[in-house]
Short mmCIF file of C-alpha atoms and ligand atoms in Angstrom, two decimals:
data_model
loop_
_atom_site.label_atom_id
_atom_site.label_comp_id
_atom_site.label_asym_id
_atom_site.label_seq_id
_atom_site.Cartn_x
_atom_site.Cartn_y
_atom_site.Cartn_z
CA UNK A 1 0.00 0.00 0.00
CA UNK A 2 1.20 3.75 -0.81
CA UNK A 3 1.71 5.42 2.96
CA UNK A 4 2.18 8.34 3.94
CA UNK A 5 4.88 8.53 6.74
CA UNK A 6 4.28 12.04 8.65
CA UNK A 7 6.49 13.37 12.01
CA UNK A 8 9.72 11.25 10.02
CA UNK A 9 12.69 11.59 12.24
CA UNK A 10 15.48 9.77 11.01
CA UNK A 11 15.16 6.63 13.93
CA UNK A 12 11.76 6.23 12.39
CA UNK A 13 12.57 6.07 8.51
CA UNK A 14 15.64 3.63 9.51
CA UNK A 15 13.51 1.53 11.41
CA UNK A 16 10.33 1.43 9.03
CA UNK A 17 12.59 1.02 6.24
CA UNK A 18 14.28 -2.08 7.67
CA UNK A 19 10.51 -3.82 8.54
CA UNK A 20 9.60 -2.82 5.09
CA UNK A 21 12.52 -4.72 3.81
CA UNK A 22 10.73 -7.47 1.82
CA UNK A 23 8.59 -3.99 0.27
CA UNK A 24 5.24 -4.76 1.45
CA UNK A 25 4.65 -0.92 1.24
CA UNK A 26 5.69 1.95 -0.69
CA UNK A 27 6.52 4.50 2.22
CA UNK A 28 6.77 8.00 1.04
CA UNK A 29 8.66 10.03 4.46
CA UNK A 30 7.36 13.21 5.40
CA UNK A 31 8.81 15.44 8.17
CA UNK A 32 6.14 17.63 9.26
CA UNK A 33 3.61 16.96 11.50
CA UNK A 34 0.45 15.81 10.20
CA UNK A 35 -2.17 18.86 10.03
CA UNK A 36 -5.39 20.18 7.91
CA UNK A 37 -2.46 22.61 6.70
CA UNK A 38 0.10 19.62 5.61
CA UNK A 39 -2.97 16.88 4.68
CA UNK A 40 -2.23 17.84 1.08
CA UNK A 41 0.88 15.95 0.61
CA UNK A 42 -0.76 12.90 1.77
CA UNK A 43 -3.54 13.25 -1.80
CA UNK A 44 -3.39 9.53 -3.65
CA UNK A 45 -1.82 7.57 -0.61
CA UNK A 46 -4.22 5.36 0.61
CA UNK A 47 -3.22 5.08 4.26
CA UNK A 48 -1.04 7.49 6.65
CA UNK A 49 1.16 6.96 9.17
CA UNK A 50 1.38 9.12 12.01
CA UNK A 51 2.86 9.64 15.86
CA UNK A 52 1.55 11.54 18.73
CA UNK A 53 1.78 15.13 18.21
CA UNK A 54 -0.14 14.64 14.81
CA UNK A 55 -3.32 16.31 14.24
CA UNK A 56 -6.07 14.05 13.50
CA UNK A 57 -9.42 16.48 13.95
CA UNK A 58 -12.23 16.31 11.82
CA UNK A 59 -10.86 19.02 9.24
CA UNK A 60 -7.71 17.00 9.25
CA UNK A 61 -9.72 13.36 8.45
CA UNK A 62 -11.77 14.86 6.66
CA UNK A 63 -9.54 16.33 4.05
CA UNK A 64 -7.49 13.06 4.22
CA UNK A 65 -10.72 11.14 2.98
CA UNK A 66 -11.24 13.40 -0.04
CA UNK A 67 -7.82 12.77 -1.07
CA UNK A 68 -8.26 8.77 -0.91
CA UNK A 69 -7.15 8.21 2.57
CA UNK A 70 -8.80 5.13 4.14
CA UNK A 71 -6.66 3.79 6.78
CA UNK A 72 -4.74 5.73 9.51
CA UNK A 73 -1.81 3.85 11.25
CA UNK A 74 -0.69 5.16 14.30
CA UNK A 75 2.87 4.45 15.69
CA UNK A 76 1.94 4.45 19.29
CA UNK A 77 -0.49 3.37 21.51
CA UNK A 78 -2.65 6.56 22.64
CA UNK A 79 -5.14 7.80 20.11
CA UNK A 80 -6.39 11.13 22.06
CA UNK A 81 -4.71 12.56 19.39
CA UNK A 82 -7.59 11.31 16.63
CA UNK A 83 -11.23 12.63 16.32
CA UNK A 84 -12.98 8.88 16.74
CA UNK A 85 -16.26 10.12 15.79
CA UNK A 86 -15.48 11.70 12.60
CA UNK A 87 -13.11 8.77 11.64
CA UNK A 88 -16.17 6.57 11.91
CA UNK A 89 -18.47 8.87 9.83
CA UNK A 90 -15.72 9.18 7.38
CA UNK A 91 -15.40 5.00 7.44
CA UNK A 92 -11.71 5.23 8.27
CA UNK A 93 -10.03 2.34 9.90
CA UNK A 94 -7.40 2.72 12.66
CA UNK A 95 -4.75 0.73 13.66
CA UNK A 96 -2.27 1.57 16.25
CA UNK A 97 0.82 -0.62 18.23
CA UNK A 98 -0.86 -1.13 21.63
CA UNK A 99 2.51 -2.03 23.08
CA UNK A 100 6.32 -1.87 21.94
CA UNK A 101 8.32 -1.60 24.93
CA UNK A 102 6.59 -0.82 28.32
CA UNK A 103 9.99 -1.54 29.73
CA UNK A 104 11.47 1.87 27.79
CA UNK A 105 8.63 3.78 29.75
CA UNK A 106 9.40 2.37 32.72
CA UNK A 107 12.98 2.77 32.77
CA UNK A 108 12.81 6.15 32.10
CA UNK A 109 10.34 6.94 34.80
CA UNK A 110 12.92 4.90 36.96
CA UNK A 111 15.25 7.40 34.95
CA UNK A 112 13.69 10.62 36.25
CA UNK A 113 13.31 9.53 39.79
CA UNK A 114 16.78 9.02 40.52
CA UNK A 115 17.99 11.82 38.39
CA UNK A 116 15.63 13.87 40.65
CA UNK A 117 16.44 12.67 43.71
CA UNK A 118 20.37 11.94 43.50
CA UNK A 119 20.50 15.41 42.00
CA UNK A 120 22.53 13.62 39.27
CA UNK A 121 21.33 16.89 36.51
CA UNK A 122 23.21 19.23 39.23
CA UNK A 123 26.06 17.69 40.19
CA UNK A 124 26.99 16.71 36.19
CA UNK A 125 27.35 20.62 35.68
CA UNK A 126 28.78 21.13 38.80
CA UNK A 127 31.84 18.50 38.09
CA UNK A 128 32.39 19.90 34.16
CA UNK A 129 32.85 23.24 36.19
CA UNK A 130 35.31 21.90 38.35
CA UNK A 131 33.06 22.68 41.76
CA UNK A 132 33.22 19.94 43.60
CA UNK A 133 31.05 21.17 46.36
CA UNK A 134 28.36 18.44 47.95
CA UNK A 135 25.91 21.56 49.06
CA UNK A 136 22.73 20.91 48.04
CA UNK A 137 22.70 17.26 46.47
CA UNK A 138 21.26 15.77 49.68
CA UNK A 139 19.13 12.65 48.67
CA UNK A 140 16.91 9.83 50.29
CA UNK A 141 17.31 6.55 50.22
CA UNK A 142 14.13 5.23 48.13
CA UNK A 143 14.59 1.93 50.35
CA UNK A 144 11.53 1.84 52.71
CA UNK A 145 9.85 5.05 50.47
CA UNK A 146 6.08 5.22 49.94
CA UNK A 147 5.50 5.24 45.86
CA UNK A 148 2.34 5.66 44.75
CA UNK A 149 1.43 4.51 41.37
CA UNK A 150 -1.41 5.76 39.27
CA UNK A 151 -2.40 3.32 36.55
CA UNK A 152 -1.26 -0.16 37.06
CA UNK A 153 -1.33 -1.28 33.61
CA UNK A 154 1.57 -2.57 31.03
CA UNK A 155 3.63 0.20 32.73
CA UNK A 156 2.61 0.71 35.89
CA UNK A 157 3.21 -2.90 36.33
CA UNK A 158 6.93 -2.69 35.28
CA UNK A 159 7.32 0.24 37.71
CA UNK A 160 6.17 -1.37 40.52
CA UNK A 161 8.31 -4.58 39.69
CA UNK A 162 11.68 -2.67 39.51
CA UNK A 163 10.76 -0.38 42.71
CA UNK A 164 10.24 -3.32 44.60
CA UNK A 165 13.43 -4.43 44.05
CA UNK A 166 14.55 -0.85 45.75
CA UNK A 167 12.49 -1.93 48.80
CA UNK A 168 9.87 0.68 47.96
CA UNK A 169 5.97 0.17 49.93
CA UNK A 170 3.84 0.19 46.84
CA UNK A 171 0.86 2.07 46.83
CA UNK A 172 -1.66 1.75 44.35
CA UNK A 173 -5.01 3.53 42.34
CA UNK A 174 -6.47 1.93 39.25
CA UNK A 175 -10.70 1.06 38.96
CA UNK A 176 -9.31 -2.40 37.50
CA UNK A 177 -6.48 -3.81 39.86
CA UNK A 178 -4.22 -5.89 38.13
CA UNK A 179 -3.46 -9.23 39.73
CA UNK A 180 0.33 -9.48 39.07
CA UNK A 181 0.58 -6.15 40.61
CA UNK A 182 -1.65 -7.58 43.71
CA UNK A 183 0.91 -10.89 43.89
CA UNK A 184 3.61 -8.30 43.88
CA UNK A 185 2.09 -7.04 46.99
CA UNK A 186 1.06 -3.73 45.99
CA UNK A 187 -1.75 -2.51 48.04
CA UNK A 188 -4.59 -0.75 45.83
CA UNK A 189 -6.11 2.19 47.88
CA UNK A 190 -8.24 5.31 47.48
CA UNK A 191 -7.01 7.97 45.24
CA UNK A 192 -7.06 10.51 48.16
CA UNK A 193 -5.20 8.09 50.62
CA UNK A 194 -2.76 7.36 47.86
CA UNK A 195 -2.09 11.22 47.39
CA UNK A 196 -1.99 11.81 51.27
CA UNK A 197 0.94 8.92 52.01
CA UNK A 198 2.92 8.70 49.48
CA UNK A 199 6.33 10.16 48.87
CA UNK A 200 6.68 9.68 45.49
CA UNK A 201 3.68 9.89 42.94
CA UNK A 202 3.78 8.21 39.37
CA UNK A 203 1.29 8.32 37.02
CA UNK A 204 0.76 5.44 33.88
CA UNK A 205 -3.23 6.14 33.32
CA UNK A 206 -4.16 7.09 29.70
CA UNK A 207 -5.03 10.41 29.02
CA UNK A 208 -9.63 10.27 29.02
CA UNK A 209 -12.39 12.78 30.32
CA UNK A 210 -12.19 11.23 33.84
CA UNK A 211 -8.10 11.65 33.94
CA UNK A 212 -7.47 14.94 32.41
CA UNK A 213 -6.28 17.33 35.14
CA UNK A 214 -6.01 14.28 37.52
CA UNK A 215 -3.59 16.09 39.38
CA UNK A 216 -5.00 19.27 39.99
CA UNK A 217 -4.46 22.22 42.49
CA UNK A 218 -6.91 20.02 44.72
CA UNK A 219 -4.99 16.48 44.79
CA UNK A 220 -1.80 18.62 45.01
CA UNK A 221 -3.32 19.93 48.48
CA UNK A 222 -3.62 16.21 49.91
CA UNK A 223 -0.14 15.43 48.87
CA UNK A 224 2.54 15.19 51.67
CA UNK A 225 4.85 18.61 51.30
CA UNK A 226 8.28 18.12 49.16
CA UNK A 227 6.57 15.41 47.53
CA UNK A 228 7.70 13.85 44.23
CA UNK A 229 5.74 13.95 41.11
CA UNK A 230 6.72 12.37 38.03
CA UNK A 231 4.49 12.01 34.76
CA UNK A 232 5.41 9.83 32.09
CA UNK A 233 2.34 9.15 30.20
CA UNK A 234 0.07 12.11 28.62
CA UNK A 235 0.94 15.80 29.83
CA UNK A 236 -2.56 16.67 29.81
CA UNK A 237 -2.93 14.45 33.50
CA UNK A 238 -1.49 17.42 34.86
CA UNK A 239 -2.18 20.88 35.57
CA UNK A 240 0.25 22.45 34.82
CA UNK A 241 -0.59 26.01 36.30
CA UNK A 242 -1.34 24.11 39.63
CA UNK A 243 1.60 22.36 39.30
CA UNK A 244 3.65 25.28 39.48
CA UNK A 245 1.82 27.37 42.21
CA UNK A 246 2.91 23.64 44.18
CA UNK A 247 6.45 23.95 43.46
CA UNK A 248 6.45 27.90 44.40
CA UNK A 249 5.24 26.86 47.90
CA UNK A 250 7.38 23.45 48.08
CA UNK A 251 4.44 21.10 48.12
CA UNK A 252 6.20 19.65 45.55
CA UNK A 253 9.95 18.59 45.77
CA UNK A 254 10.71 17.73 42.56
CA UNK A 255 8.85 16.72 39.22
CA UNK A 256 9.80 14.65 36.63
CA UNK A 257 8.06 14.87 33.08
CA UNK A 258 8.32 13.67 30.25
CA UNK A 259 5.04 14.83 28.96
CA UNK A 260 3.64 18.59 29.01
CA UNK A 261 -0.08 19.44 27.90
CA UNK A 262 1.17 22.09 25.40
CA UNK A 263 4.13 19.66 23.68
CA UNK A 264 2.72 19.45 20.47
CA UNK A 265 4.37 23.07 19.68
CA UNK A 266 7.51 22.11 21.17
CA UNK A 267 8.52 18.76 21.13
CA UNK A 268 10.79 16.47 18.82
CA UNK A 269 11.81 19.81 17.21
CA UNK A 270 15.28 22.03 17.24
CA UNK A 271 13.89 25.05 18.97
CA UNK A 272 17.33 25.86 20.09
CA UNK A 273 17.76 28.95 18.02
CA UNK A 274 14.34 30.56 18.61
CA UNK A 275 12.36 32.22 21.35
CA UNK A 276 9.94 29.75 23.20
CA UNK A 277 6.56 31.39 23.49
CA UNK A 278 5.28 29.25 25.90
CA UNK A 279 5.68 31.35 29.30
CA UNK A 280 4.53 28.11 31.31
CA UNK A 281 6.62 26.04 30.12
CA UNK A 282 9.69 28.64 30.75
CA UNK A 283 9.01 29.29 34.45
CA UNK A 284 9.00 25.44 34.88
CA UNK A 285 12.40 25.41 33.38
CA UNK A 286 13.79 27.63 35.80
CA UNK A 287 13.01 25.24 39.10
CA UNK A 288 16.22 23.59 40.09
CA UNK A 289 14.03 20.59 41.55
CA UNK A 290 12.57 19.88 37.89
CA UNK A 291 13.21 17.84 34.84
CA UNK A 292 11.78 17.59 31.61
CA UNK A 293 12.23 15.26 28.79
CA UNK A 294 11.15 15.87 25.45
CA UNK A 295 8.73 12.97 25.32
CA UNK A 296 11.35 10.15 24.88
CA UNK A 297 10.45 7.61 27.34
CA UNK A 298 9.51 5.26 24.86
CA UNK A 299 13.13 6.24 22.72
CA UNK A 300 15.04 2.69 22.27
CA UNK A 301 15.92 0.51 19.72
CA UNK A 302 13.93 -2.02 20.93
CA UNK A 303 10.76 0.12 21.31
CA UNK A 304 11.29 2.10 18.03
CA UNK A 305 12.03 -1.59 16.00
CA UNK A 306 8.95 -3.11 17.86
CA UNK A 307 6.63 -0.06 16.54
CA UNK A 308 7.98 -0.10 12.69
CA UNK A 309 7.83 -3.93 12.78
CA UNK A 310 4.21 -3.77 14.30
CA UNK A 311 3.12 -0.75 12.29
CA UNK A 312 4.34 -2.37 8.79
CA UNK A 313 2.45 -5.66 9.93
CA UNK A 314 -0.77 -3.72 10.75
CA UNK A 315 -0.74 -1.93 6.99
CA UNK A 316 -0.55 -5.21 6.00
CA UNK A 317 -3.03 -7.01 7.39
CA UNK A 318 -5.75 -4.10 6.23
CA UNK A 319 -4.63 -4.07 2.98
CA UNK A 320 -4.98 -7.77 2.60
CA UNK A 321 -8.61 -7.64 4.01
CA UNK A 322 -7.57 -9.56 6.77
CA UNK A 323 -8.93 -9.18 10.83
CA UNK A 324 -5.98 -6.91 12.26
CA UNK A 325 -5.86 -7.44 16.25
CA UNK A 326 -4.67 -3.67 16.34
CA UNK A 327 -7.61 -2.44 14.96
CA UNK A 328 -9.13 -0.25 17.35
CA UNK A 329 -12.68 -0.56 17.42
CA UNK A 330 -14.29 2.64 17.20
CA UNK A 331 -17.70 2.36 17.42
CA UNK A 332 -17.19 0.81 20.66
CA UNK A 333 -14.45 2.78 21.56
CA UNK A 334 -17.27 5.78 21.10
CA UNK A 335 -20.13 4.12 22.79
CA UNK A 336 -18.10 3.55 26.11
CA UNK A 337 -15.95 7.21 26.03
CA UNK A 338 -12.79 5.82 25.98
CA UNK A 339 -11.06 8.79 24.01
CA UNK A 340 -7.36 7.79 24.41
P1 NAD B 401 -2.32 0.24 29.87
O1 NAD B 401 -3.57 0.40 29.09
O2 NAD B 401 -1.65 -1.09 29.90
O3 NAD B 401 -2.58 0.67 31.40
C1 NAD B 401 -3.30 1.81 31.74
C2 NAD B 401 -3.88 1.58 33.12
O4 NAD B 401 -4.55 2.77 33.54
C3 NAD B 401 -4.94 0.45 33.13
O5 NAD B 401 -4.63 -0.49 34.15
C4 NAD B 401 -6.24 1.18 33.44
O6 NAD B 401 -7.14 0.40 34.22
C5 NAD B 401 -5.71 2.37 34.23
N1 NAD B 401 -6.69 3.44 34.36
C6 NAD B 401 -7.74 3.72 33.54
N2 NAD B 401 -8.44 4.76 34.05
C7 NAD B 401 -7.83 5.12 35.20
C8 NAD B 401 -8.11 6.11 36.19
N3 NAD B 401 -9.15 6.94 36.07
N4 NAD B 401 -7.27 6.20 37.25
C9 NAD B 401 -6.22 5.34 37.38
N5 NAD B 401 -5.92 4.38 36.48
C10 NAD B 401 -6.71 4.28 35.40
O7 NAD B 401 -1.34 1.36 29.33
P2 NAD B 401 0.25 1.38 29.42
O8 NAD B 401 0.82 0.66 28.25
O9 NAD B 401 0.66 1.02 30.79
O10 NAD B 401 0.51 2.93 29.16
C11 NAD B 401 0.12 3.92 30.09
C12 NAD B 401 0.26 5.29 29.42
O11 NAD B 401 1.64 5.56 29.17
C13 NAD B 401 -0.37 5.38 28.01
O12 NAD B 401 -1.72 5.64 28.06
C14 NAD B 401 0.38 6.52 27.39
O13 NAD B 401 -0.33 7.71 27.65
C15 NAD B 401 1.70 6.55 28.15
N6 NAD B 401 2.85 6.27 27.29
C16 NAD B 401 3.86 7.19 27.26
C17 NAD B 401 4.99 6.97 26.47
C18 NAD B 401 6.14 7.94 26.44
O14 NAD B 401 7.02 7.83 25.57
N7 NAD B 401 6.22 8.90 27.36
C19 NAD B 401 5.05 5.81 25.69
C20 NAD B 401 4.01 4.87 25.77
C21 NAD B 401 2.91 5.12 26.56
#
C-alpha cells in the first residue's frame, strides 16, 4: 500500500525502512507533523502513518478522505490525538501498536526519579565546572519510600516490579487492579489516601475525560509537602498552572516529566535557536528541583524496531482484508468514552 509517513525523524525512517525490507509498502517520508495545513501531501496515498503530536481532527480526516485516505496507522499506543467520531463517519479504519516496549517507559520513569532525587542533573554541571562542592545534592534513600502509582497497567506494572526491588511500599489507584501487581504485593487504595501517604507519585493512566487534570491544584493539596511527582504518560494528567503554584510553595519537591499538555508546539523539534513562546513552560524550566524530557520515554531501539515492525504488519493485514488485532474498534471505543 502507498503510505504516507508524517512526524519522520530519522530513527523512524531507519527503522520502518528495515521492517519494510521485503517492500510490502511503498513508504513515502514526510517530516512535518500531520495537520489540515500539511494533509495535502498525503492526496493519492491510501493510508497514513502518524505519531503523537499529529493532528487528527475532523478538518484533518476529513480532508485526508477526499484525497483517498482510508486507513490511519498510528505508531503508538494513545489515540487522544484522533477525532474517533469523525473517523467513523468518514469510514476510516485505525490501527495503532498497543505495546512496543513498556519496559522503555518504565525505565525512564525509573530514569527521572533518581535523576531527581540523587540530583545527578546538578552535580553533572557542577563536576564539568570543576566545583566539587556536595551543598545541596542531599538525597533519600528510596529503600523503605512510599511510591504511589497511578495506573497499574503494562507500565505501571513494570514500575512497581523494579521499585520493589529498591524496597519501595507500593501504593496503588487503578478502577481495575491488576493481579500481578496484587501478587507483587502492591496494596490498591483510594485515590485521596494514595495522594496523602505517598512520597513519590507516578502516574501510567491514559489520558480520558475522567483523567485529564487528575492532578490538579486540589490532589496537590492532599499530597505530603516536598513530595515527588513524576508524569510519564500524557501531559494533559497534569495541571500544569497548579503544578507550578505547588512547586512555588514546596508542596512539591521535585517533578519529573516527560510529557507537558502544550508539547505538540515544542517537542521532537530544534527550537534551540528561537524564542519559546510558551511562558509556562519557561518558568518550569527555571526550578532547580525539575526535569523535563522531550517525550522520549519510549526512545530505544527495541521500542522504536517493535513499533515499525508492528506498524508495517498492521498496513498489511488491512490491505490484505484480513482481521488486524490492532484495529481499534471505534464504534465501541465511542459508545463507552474511551477517548485515548
Ligand atoms: P495500559 O492500558 O496497559 O494501562 C493503563 C492503566 O490505567 C490500566 O490499568 C487502566 O485500568 C488504568 N486506568 C484507567 N483509568 C484510570 C483512572 N481513572 N485512574 C487510574 N488508572 C486508570 O497502558 P500502558 O501501556 O501502561 O501505558 C500507560 C500510558 O503511558 C499510556 O496511556 C500513554 O499515555 C503513556 N505512554 C507514554 C509513552 C512515552 O514515551 N512517554 C510511551 C508509551 C505510553
Amino acid at each position: 500500500m502507498k503510505v504516507a509517513v508524517f512526524s519522520t525523524k530519522s530513527y523512524d525512517r531507519q527503522f520502518l525502512e528495515a521492517a519494510n525490507a521485503e517492500n510490502k509498502h511503498e513508504l513515502a517520508f514526510f517530516e512535518p507533523h500531520l495537520t489540515c495545513k500539511t494533509s495535502v501531501l498525503a492526496s493519492g496515498f491510501p493510508a497514513v502513518c502518524v505519531f503523537v503530536n499529529d493532528q487528527l481532527d475532523k478538518q484533518t480526516l476529513s480532508a485526508l478522505a477526499s484525497g483517498g485516505t482510508r486507513l490511519i496507522a498510528l505508531r503508538c499506543a494513545g489515540y487522544n490525538n484522533v477525532d474517533l467520531a469523525a473517523a467513523a463517519e468518514l469510514g476510516m479504519k485505525i490501527v495503532r501498536v498497543p505495546a512496543y516496549s513498556p519496559y522503555a517507559v518504565a525505565e525512564h520513569t525509573i530514569a527521572l526519579i533518581l535523576t531527581l532525587n540523587r540530583k545527578i542533573h546538578r552535580a553533572y554541571a557542577r563536576i564539568r565546572e570543576g566545583n566539587f562542592s556536595l551543598e545541596g545534592l542531599l538525597g533519600f534513600d528510596l529503600h523503605s519510600c512510599t511510591v504511589g502509582i497511578i495506573g497499574t497497567g503494562k507500565i505501571g506494572f513494570i514500575v512497581a516490579n523494579i521499585l520493589k526491588g529498591f524496597g519501595c511500599h507500593l501504593l496503588a489507584y487503578d478502577p481495575f487492579p491488576n493481579p500481578e501487581c496484587e501478587a507483587l504485593g502492591v496494596k490498591y487504595v483510594a485515590l485521596p489516601e494514595l495522594l496523602a501517604t505517598s512520597d513519590i507519585i507516578t502516574l501510567h493512566t491514559p489520558l480520558m475525560p475522567e483523567t485529564y487534570h487528575i492532578i490538579d491544584a486540589q490532589a496537590l493539596s492532599q499530597m505530603k509537602d516536598g513530595v515527588m511527582l513524576i508524569n510519564t504518560s500524557r501531559g494533559g494528567l497534569i495541571d500544569t498552572k497548579a503544578v507550578i503554584q505547588a512547586l512555588k510553595s514546596g508542596k512539591i519537591g521535585y517533578l519529573g516529566l516527560d510529557v507537558y499538555e502544550q508539547e505538540t508546539d515544542l517537542f521532537f523539534e530544534d527550537l534551540s535557536n528561537s524564542v519559546i513562546q510558551d511562558d509556562v513552560f519557561q518558568r518550569l524550566l527555571t526550578f532547580p528541583n525539575v526535569i523535563i524530557t522531550g517525550h522520549q520515554a519510549f526512545l530505544t531501539k527495541n521500542a522504536i524496531k517493535n513499533i515499525a515492525e508492528t506498524t508495517i504488519n498492521n498496513i498489511y493485514d488491512v490491505e490484505q482484508g484480513k482481521p488486524c488485532a490492532n484495529e481499534l474498534d471505534v464504534n465501541h471505543l465511542i459508545a463507552t468514552k474511551s477517548l485515548t
